Structures are given as structure tokens and as C-alpha cells.
Coordinates of C-alpha atoms in Angstrom, one line a residue:
X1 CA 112.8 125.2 118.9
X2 CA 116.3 125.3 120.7
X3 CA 115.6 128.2 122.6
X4 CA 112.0 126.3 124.1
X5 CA 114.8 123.5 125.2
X6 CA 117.0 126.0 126.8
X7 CA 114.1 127.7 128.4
X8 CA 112.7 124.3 129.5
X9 CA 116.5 123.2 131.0
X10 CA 116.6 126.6 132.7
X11 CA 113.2 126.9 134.5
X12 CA 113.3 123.0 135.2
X13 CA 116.8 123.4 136.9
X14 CA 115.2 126.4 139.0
X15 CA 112.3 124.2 139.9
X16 CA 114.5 121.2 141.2
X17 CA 116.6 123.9 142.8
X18 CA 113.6 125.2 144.6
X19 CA 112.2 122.0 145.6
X20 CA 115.7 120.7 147.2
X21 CA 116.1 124.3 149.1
X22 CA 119.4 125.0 146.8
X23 CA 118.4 128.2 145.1
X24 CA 121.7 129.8 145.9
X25 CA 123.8 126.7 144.4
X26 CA 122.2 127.8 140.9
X27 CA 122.5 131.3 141.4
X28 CA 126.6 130.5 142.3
X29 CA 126.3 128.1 138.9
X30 CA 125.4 131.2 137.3
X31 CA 128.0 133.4 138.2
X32 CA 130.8 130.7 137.9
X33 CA 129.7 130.3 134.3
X34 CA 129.2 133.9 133.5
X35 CA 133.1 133.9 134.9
X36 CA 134.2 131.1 132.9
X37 CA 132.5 132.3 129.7
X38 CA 134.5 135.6 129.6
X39 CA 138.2 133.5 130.9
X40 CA 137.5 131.2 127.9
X41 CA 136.4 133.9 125.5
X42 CA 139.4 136.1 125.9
X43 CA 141.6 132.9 125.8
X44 CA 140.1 132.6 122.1
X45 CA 140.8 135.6 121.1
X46 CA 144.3 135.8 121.9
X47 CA 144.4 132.5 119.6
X48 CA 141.7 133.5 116.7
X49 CA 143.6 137.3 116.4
X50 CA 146.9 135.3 116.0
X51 CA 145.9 132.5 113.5
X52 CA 144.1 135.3 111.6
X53 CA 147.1 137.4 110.8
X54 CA 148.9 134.6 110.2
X55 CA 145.6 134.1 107.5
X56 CA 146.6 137.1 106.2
X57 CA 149.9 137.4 105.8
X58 CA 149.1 133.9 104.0
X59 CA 146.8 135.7 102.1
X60 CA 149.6 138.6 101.7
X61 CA 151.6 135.5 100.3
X62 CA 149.9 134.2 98.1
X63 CA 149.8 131.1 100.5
X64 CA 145.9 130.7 99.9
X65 CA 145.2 131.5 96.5
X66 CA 147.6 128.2 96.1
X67 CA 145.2 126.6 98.3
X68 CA 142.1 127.7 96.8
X69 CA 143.9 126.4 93.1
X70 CA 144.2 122.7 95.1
X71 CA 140.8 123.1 96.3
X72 CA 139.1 124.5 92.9
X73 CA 138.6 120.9 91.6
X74 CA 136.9 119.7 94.7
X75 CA 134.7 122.5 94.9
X76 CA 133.6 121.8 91.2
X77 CA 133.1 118.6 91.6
X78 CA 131.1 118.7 94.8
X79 CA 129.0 121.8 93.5
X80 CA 128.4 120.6 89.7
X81 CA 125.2 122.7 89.5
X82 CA 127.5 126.6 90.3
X83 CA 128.1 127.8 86.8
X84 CA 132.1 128.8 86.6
X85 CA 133.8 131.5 87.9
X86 CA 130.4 132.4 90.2
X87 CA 131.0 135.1 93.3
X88 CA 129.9 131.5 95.5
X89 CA 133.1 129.4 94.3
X90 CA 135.2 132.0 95.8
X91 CA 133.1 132.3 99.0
X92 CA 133.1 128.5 99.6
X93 CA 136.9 128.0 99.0
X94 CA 137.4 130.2 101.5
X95 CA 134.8 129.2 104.0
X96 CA 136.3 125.7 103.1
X97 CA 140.1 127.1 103.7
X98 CA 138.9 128.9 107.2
X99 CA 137.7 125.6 108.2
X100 CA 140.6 123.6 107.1
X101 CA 142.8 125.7 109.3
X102 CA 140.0 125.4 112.3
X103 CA 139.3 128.8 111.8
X104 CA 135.0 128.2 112.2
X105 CA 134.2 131.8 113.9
X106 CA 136.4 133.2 110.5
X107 CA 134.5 130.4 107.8
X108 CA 131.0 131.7 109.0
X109 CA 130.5 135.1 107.5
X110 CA 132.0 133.6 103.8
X111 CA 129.4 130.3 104.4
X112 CA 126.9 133.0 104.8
X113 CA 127.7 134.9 101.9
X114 CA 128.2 131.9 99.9
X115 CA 124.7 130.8 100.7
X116 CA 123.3 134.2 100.1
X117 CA 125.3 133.6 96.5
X118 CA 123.4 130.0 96.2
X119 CA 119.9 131.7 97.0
X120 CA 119.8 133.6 94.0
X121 CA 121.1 130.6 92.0
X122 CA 118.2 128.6 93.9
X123 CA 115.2 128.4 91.2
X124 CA 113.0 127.4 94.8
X125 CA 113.7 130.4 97.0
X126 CA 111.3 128.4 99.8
X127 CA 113.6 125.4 99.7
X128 CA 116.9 125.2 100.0
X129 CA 119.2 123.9 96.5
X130 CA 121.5 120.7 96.9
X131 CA 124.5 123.1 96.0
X132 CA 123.3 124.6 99.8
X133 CA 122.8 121.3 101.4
X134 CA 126.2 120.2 100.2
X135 CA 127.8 123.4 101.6
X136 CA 126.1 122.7 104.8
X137 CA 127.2 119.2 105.4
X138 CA 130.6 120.0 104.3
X139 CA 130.5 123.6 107.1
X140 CA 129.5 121.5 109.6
X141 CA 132.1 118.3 109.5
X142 CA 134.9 119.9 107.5
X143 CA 138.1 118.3 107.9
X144 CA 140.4 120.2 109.9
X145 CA 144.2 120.4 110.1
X146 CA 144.8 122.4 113.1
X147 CA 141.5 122.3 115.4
X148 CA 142.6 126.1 116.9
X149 CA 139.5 126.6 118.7
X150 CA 139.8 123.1 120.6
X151 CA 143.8 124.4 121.2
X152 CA 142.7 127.5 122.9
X153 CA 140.3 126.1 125.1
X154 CA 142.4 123.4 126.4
X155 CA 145.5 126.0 126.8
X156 CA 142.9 128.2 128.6
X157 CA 141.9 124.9 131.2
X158 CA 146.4 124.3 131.5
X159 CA 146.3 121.6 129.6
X160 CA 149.8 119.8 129.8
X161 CA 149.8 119.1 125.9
X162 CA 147.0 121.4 124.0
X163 CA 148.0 120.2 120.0
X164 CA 148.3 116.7 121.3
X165 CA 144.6 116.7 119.6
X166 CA 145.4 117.7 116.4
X167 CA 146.0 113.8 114.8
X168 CA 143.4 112.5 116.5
X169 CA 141.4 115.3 115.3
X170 CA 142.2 115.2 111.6
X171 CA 141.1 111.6 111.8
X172 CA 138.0 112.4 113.5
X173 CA 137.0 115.0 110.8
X174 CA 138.1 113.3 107.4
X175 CA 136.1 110.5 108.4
X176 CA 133.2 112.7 109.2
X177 CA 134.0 115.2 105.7
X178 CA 133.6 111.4 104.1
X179 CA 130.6 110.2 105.7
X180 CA 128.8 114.3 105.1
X181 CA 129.9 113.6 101.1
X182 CA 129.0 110.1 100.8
X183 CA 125.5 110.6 102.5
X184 CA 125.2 114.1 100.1
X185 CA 126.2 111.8 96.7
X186 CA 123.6 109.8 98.1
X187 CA 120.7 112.0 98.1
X188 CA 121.3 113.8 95.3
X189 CA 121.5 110.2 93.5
X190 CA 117.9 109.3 95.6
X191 CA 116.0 112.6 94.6
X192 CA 117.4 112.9 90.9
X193 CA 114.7 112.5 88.5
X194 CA 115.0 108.7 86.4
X195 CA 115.1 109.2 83.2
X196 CA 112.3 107.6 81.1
X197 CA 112.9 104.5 79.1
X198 CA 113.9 104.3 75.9
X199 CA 111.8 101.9 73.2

């Protein structure tokens, strides 16, 4: 479905073009972005290959198996239904640690193994488990300590003060980490069966 809106926002932008006789303003939009795309992509990887080693040395350190002992209990209690000491605990804490650290390109590949982990827990393999939904919520508005991405981008455009987002940002995604649990309590709540009554 995105990529008919894409395809739709491409040719319609050529058609507009066409009609106003300003076919070479998209082709220079094109190659301006092209440019862009590359500045801005080796801008991030100057920042991901940094904050990486500095995952691993933390990792080296011991740094996150002490995180993932904080976040154990959470994970329990926001996947109830993942029997203990299951290969997807340890892929969620560290999707959940990548994400905390605003590491997103470096959570993906354990969210995807952790919901490869959840499939063969999922007794419907044609619908996906609340254990998934819940990881998904929680991948996509994870709270975040240092938004390194974001950083990297705005040091890439000169920004006078790139981590000048980080509080704002930490606000923006615990309230967002609250409102993804609250809404997942919810539903699980909504679609749990009632139990019959007694007498």
C-alpha cells in the first residue's frame, strides 16, 4: 500500500510539473536529494559506527548485562505470556537497550529476531500474538535517552546546538512509551476472554 502512495506522489508531481512547463525543476529536485541522501547518510554513519563501539565496549564492560538485569522485570511484566529464560527475552532487552540509547538502525535486526522468537511461541501463525503487538508498540515509541540519529542529522545540517534535543526528546518518548503501554494493557484487558459466572 505505501509504495502505490509513493508511486501516486511521484507521477502526480511529474504531471503537475509537465503541465506548469517545469520538468527540469523536478529533475534538479531529484538530483539535489539524491545529493542530500548520501551527505546525510555518511553523516550517520560517522555517528552510528561511534555509538556502536561505544555499545560494545559497554557490552565488553559488562555495562549492558547490568542494564538488561534493570530491564528484566519490565520485560516480564510487559510480556507475561514468554515462558522464562526464552531466546526472545534476550532479543527484546536488547532491541529495548538499542532503542534506549537511540540506536533504532542497531534495535532492528534483534526486534526481528525477537519476533521470529514470538512466531514459534504464536499458537495462530496467521495472526500476530499480543507478546508481538506489545513488542511492536514498544519498537516503535521507545523511550529514548540520547536520540543519536536525530543528533547526527542536525550536526550534518550545522546545527548551532545538536543534543539541545535530547530533554525535550526524552519527554516526548516517555510520554509516548506510556501512552503505547497504556493503550496495549488496554486491549489485552478488551480481548481477554470473561470468565463465566460462578453460581
Amino acid at each position: 500500500m505505501v509504495n502505490w502512495i509513493w508511486l501516486f506522489f511521484i507521477v502526480a508531481g511529474f504531471i503537475v510539473a509537465i503541465c506548469n512547463g517545469n520538468v527540469e525543476m523536478v529533475t534538479q529536485a531529484a538530483f539535489d536529494g539524491a545529493k542530500s541522501g548520501v551527505t546525510v547518510c555518511f553523516g550517520l554513519i560517522s555517528v552510528l559506527v561511534f555509538w556502536l563501539g561505544m555499545m560494545r565496549i559497554a557490552e565488553d564492560a559488562g555495562i549492558l548485562s547490568k542494564l538488561a538485569v534493570i530491564i528484566q522485570p519490565a520485560v516480564r511484566f510487559l510480556f507475561p505470556s514468554i515462558p522464562k529464560n526464552h531466546p526472545a527475552i534476550g532479543y527484546i532487552i536488547s532491541n529495548m537497550s538499542a532503542n534506549i540509547l537511540g540506536l533504532g538502525n542497531a534495535a532492528t535486526p534483534m526486534g526481528i529476531k525477537a519476533m521470529q522468537e514470538l512466531q514459534k511461541l504464536n499458537p495462530n501463525k496467521d495472526t500476530a500474538s499480543t507478546a508481538m503487538c506489545t513488542l511492536l508498540a514498544l519498537n516503535t515509541s521507545s523511550i529514548t535517552l540520547i536520540p543519536t540519529t536525530l543528533i547526527a542529522i542536525r550536526m550534518n545540517y550545522n546545527s548551532v546546538n545538536p543534543a539541545e534535543i535530547v530533554g525535550t526528546t526524552l519527554i516526548a518518548t516517555a510520554v509516548s512509551t506510556a501512552a503505547a503501554i497504556l493503550v496495549d494493557r488496554w486491549y489485552r484487558r478488551s480481548r481477554s476472554p470473561i470468565p463465566p459466572l460462578k453460581g
